[in-house]
Amino acid sequence: DAKTTQPNSMESNEEEPVHLPCNHSTISGTDYIHWYRQLPSQGPEYVIHGLTSNVNNRMASLAIAEDRKSSTLILHRATLRDAAVYYCILRDRSLNDYKLSFGAGTTVTVRA
Amino acid sequence: DTEVTQTPKHLVMGMTNKKSLKCEQHMGHRAMYWYKQKAKKPPELMFVYSYEKLSINESVPSRFSPECPNSSLLNLHLHALQPEDSALYLCASWPGPTNTGELFFGEGSRLTVL
């Protein structure tokens, strides 16, 4: 599995944007970039995913570098509810099964 | 119904006990998953069932025995576990190839082995 590198932790103030970087220099052409987050005492939840182009949804935006070797998850206005571990994961779309292998993730703390 | 439901939420068992964890989804999803998560660590994939057949086993010890009786139900049978098997066990489901994005997770079953 291609690996991702994320900072261990990040802090943000409430209502400010949060930019979470992810490096994936060994990404292959068949890898999707996925982001999940895990709130305390809950299972992971899907945030967003993309292949080559930037993506937006109601939760976040995903900015993908032109060479695809890095990406950034953007939370536009952090709330206390956004405090979680954020996982950047590469998924090989050529596989028949949806196989998701989690790395260490980034722990996001939001200050009121 | 957009939920993956796991029972029980908490389970305490001895090393000689036999117990089972249960997972249900009624979204018509074609694949179901078991993950294991130790405290302050990321989830680790254990098993994947695709169309009710075991398609991925990540070299999990035989004291963990998965079962998929039908497309909505996934069990994890536990026997002769060790204290180091204490963890949060997460179930997940995936709609299938027409959905490229989302794996749906349950809230987990927290297992303590004494």
Short mmCIF file of C-alpha atoms in Angstrom, two decimals:
data_model
loop_
_atom_site.label_atom_id
_atom_site.label_comp_id
_atom_site.label_asym_id
_atom_site.label_seq_id
_atom_site.Cartn_x
_atom_site.Cartn_y
_atom_site.Cartn_z
CA ASP A 1 0.00 0.00 0.00
CA ALA A 2 1.24 3.49 -0.85
CA LYS A 3 1.92 5.42 2.35
CA THR A 4 0.84 8.83 3.57
CA THR A 5 2.58 11.21 5.97
CA GLN A 6 0.63 13.59 8.18
CA PRO A 7 1.59 15.84 11.10
CA ASN A 8 0.82 14.25 14.45
CA SER A 9 -1.30 17.14 15.69
CA MET A 10 -2.67 20.57 14.81
CA GLU A 11 -4.47 23.24 16.79
CA SER A 12 -7.02 25.72 15.55
CA ASN A 13 -9.29 28.40 16.92
CA GLU A 14 -13.03 28.09 16.57
CA GLU A 15 -14.49 29.64 13.40
CA GLU A 16 -11.05 29.79 11.74
CA PRO A 17 -10.02 27.66 8.75
CA VAL A 18 -7.94 24.53 9.26
CA HIS A 19 -5.55 23.26 6.60
CA LEU A 20 -4.47 19.65 7.10
CA PRO A 21 -1.55 18.56 4.90
CA CYS A 22 -0.87 15.06 3.65
CA ASN A 23 2.17 13.85 1.73
CA HIS A 24 1.88 10.81 -0.54
CA SER A 25 4.94 10.92 -2.75
CA THR A 26 4.61 7.26 -3.86
CA ILE A 27 1.00 7.61 -5.02
CA SER A 28 0.14 5.62 -8.12
CA GLY A 29 -2.16 6.56 -10.96
CA THR A 30 -4.90 4.26 -9.67
CA ASP A 31 -4.96 5.65 -6.11
CA TYR A 32 -7.83 7.72 -4.83
CA ILE A 33 -7.09 10.12 -1.96
CA HIS A 34 -9.58 9.66 0.87
CA TRP A 35 -10.06 11.55 4.11
CA TYR A 36 -11.87 10.14 7.12
CA ARG A 37 -12.17 11.48 10.62
CA GLN A 38 -12.83 9.85 13.95
CA LEU A 39 -14.49 11.79 16.73
CA PRO A 40 -13.89 10.64 20.31
CA SER A 41 -15.70 7.40 21.16
CA GLN A 42 -17.09 7.00 17.65
CA GLY A 43 -16.29 5.02 14.52
CA PRO A 44 -14.54 6.76 11.63
CA GLU A 45 -16.68 8.80 9.27
CA TYR A 46 -16.07 9.68 5.64
CA VAL A 47 -15.12 13.28 4.92
CA ILE A 48 -14.17 13.57 1.27
CA HIS A 49 -12.23 11.92 -1.53
CA GLY A 50 -10.69 12.84 -4.86
CA LEU A 51 -8.51 11.63 -7.70
CA THR A 52 -6.96 14.56 -9.55
CA SER A 53 -9.20 17.62 -9.29
CA ASN A 54 -10.03 19.67 -6.21
CA VAL A 55 -13.27 18.62 -4.54
CA ASN A 56 -15.78 20.37 -2.33
CA ASN A 57 -18.62 19.03 -0.21
CA ARG A 58 -20.66 20.23 2.74
CA MET A 59 -18.01 19.12 5.22
CA ALA A 60 -14.74 20.20 3.65
CA SER A 61 -12.64 20.91 0.58
CA LEU A 62 -9.83 18.78 -0.80
CA ALA A 63 -7.00 20.47 -2.66
CA ILE A 64 -4.80 18.07 -4.65
CA ALA A 65 -1.38 19.11 -5.92
CA GLU A 66 -0.85 18.99 -9.66
CA ASP A 67 1.68 16.12 -9.34
CA ARG A 68 -0.66 14.39 -6.85
CA LYS A 69 2.17 13.89 -4.39
CA SER A 70 0.44 15.90 -1.71
CA SER A 71 -3.02 17.09 -0.75
CA THR A 72 -4.65 19.38 1.80
CA LEU A 73 -7.94 18.96 3.58
CA ILE A 74 -9.54 22.30 4.33
CA LEU A 75 -12.13 22.82 7.02
CA HIS A 76 -13.44 26.27 6.24
CA ARG A 77 -14.69 27.27 9.71
CA ALA A 78 -13.67 24.97 12.51
CA THR A 79 -16.18 24.22 15.22
CA LEU A 80 -15.66 22.38 18.50
CA ARG A 81 -17.35 19.40 16.86
CA ASP A 82 -14.49 19.19 14.34
CA ALA A 83 -12.05 18.09 17.07
CA ALA A 84 -11.07 14.61 15.89
CA VAL A 85 -8.34 12.45 14.40
CA TYR A 86 -8.18 13.05 10.64
CA TYR A 87 -6.87 10.26 8.44
CA CYS A 88 -5.51 10.70 4.93
CA ILE A 89 -5.67 7.36 3.10
CA LEU A 90 -4.82 6.18 -0.39
CA ARG A 91 -7.18 3.63 -1.90
CA ASP A 92 -6.27 1.63 -5.00
CA ARG A 93 -9.31 1.87 -7.29
CA SER A 94 -8.04 -1.00 -9.46
CA LEU A 95 -8.87 -3.49 -6.71
CA ASN A 96 -12.27 -5.18 -6.75
CA ASP A 97 -12.63 -4.63 -3.04
CA TYR A 98 -12.73 -1.27 -1.31
CA LYS A 99 -9.73 -1.74 0.96
CA LEU A 100 -8.95 1.07 3.38
CA SER A 101 -5.73 0.96 5.44
CA PHE A 102 -5.43 3.70 8.05
CA GLY A 103 -2.21 5.52 8.95
CA ALA A 104 -1.51 7.38 12.17
CA GLY A 105 -3.58 10.47 11.31
CA THR A 106 -3.55 14.05 12.60
CA THR A 107 -5.20 14.92 15.90
CA VAL A 108 -7.00 18.24 15.53
CA THR A 109 -7.75 20.32 18.61
CA VAL A 110 -10.16 23.26 18.34
CA ARG A 111 -9.93 26.06 20.89
CA ALA A 112 -13.08 27.93 21.84
CA ASP B 1 -31.79 3.54 7.35
CA THR B 2 -28.20 4.68 6.88
CA GLU B 3 -26.69 3.01 9.90
CA VAL B 4 -24.31 0.22 10.69
CA THR B 5 -25.41 -1.22 14.02
CA GLN B 6 -23.04 -3.11 16.29
CA THR B 7 -23.93 -5.15 19.36
CA PRO B 8 -23.01 -5.39 22.12
CA LYS B 9 -21.47 -1.97 22.72
CA HIS B 10 -19.36 -3.39 25.55
CA LEU B 11 -18.25 -6.96 26.22
CA VAL B 12 -16.12 -8.39 29.00
CA MET B 13 -14.98 -11.98 28.64
CA GLY B 14 -12.54 -14.42 30.16
CA MET B 15 -9.85 -16.15 28.19
CA THR B 16 -11.79 -19.43 28.15
CA ASN B 17 -15.11 -17.92 27.06
CA LYS B 18 -16.75 -18.05 23.65
CA LYS B 19 -18.59 -14.92 22.61
CA SER B 20 -19.68 -13.18 19.43
CA LEU B 21 -19.87 -9.63 18.13
CA LYS B 22 -22.68 -8.76 15.74
CA CYS B 23 -22.98 -6.18 12.99
CA GLU B 24 -26.03 -5.32 10.88
CA GLN B 25 -26.70 -3.00 7.98
CA HIS B 26 -29.92 -2.69 5.98
CA MET B 27 -28.60 -0.46 3.22
CA GLY B 28 -28.11 -3.27 0.69
CA HIS B 29 -24.36 -2.87 0.80
CA ARG B 30 -22.30 -5.58 -0.93
CA ALA B 31 -19.23 -5.62 1.32
CA MET B 32 -18.77 -5.74 5.08
CA TYR B 33 -15.64 -5.30 7.16
CA TRP B 34 -14.13 -5.93 10.58
CA TYR B 35 -11.47 -3.58 11.93
CA LYS B 36 -9.63 -3.72 15.26
CA GLN B 37 -8.56 -0.52 17.02
CA LYS B 38 -6.29 -0.37 20.05
CA ALA B 39 -6.28 2.74 22.24
CA LYS B 40 -4.75 5.80 20.54
CA LYS B 41 -3.92 3.77 17.41
CA PRO B 42 -5.53 3.78 13.96
CA PRO B 43 -8.01 1.06 12.97
CA GLU B 44 -6.43 -2.10 11.53
CA LEU B 45 -8.24 -4.10 8.88
CA MET B 46 -9.02 -7.70 9.88
CA PHE B 47 -11.52 -9.15 7.39
CA VAL B 48 -13.53 -8.18 4.33
CA TYR B 49 -16.62 -10.01 3.09
CA SER B 50 -17.74 -9.34 -0.44
CA TYR B 51 -21.12 -10.74 -1.56
CA GLU B 52 -21.11 -12.85 1.61
CA LYS B 53 -17.78 -14.48 0.76
CA LEU B 54 -14.56 -13.86 2.64
CA SER B 55 -12.34 -11.90 0.26
CA ILE B 56 -9.65 -10.46 2.56
CA ASN B 57 -8.13 -11.96 5.72
CA GLU B 58 -5.25 -9.86 6.99
CA SER B 59 -3.48 -12.81 8.66
CA VAL B 60 -5.74 -12.66 11.68
CA PRO B 61 -5.25 -15.40 14.36
CA SER B 62 -7.77 -18.23 14.21
CA ARG B 63 -9.18 -17.33 17.62
CA PHE B 64 -11.10 -14.70 15.63
CA SER B 65 -13.62 -16.34 13.32
CA PRO B 66 -15.77 -14.19 11.03
CA GLU B 67 -19.11 -15.27 9.61
CA CYS B 68 -21.44 -13.62 7.11
CA PRO B 69 -24.80 -15.50 7.28
CA ASN B 70 -26.52 -13.10 4.86
CA SER B 71 -25.94 -9.83 3.09
CA SER B 72 -27.11 -7.75 6.06
CA LEU B 73 -25.34 -9.49 8.91
CA LEU B 74 -21.72 -9.97 9.91
CA ASN B 75 -20.54 -11.80 13.01
CA LEU B 76 -17.16 -12.09 14.68
CA HIS B 77 -16.86 -15.20 16.82
CA LEU B 78 -14.34 -14.99 19.64
CA HIS B 79 -12.72 -17.94 21.38
CA ALA B 80 -9.68 -18.36 23.62
CA LEU B 81 -8.75 -14.70 23.38
CA GLN B 82 -5.80 -13.11 25.12
CA PRO B 83 -5.79 -9.89 27.19
CA GLU B 84 -3.91 -8.16 24.36
CA ASP B 85 -7.00 -8.70 22.17
CA SER B 86 -8.81 -6.10 24.25
CA ALA B 87 -9.73 -3.34 21.80
CA LEU B 88 -12.52 -1.54 19.99
CA TYR B 89 -13.87 -3.72 17.17
CA LEU B 90 -15.36 -1.72 14.33
CA CYS B 91 -17.68 -2.96 11.62
CA ALA B 92 -18.08 -1.16 8.31
CA SER B 93 -19.97 -1.62 5.06
CA TRP B 94 -19.53 -0.46 1.45
CA PRO B 95 -22.27 -0.02 -1.14
CA GLY B 96 -20.28 -1.43 -4.04
CA PRO B 97 -18.40 -0.41 -7.20
CA THR B 98 -20.89 2.30 -8.17
CA ASN B 99 -19.83 4.17 -5.03
CA THR B 100 -16.19 5.21 -5.10
CA GLY B 101 -16.15 7.15 -1.90
CA GLU B 102 -17.65 6.11 1.32
CA LEU B 103 -17.17 3.32 3.82
CA PHE B 104 -19.87 3.40 6.51
CA PHE B 105 -18.71 2.58 10.04
CA GLY B 106 -20.54 1.50 13.15
CA GLU B 107 -19.71 2.89 16.57
CA GLY B 108 -17.85 -0.22 17.60
CA SER B 109 -17.93 -2.92 20.25
CA ARG B 110 -15.46 -2.39 23.07
CA LEU B 111 -14.02 -5.73 24.14
CA THR B 112 -12.17 -6.39 27.39
CA VAL B 113 -10.48 -9.77 27.85
CA LEU B 114 -9.64 -10.66 31.44
#
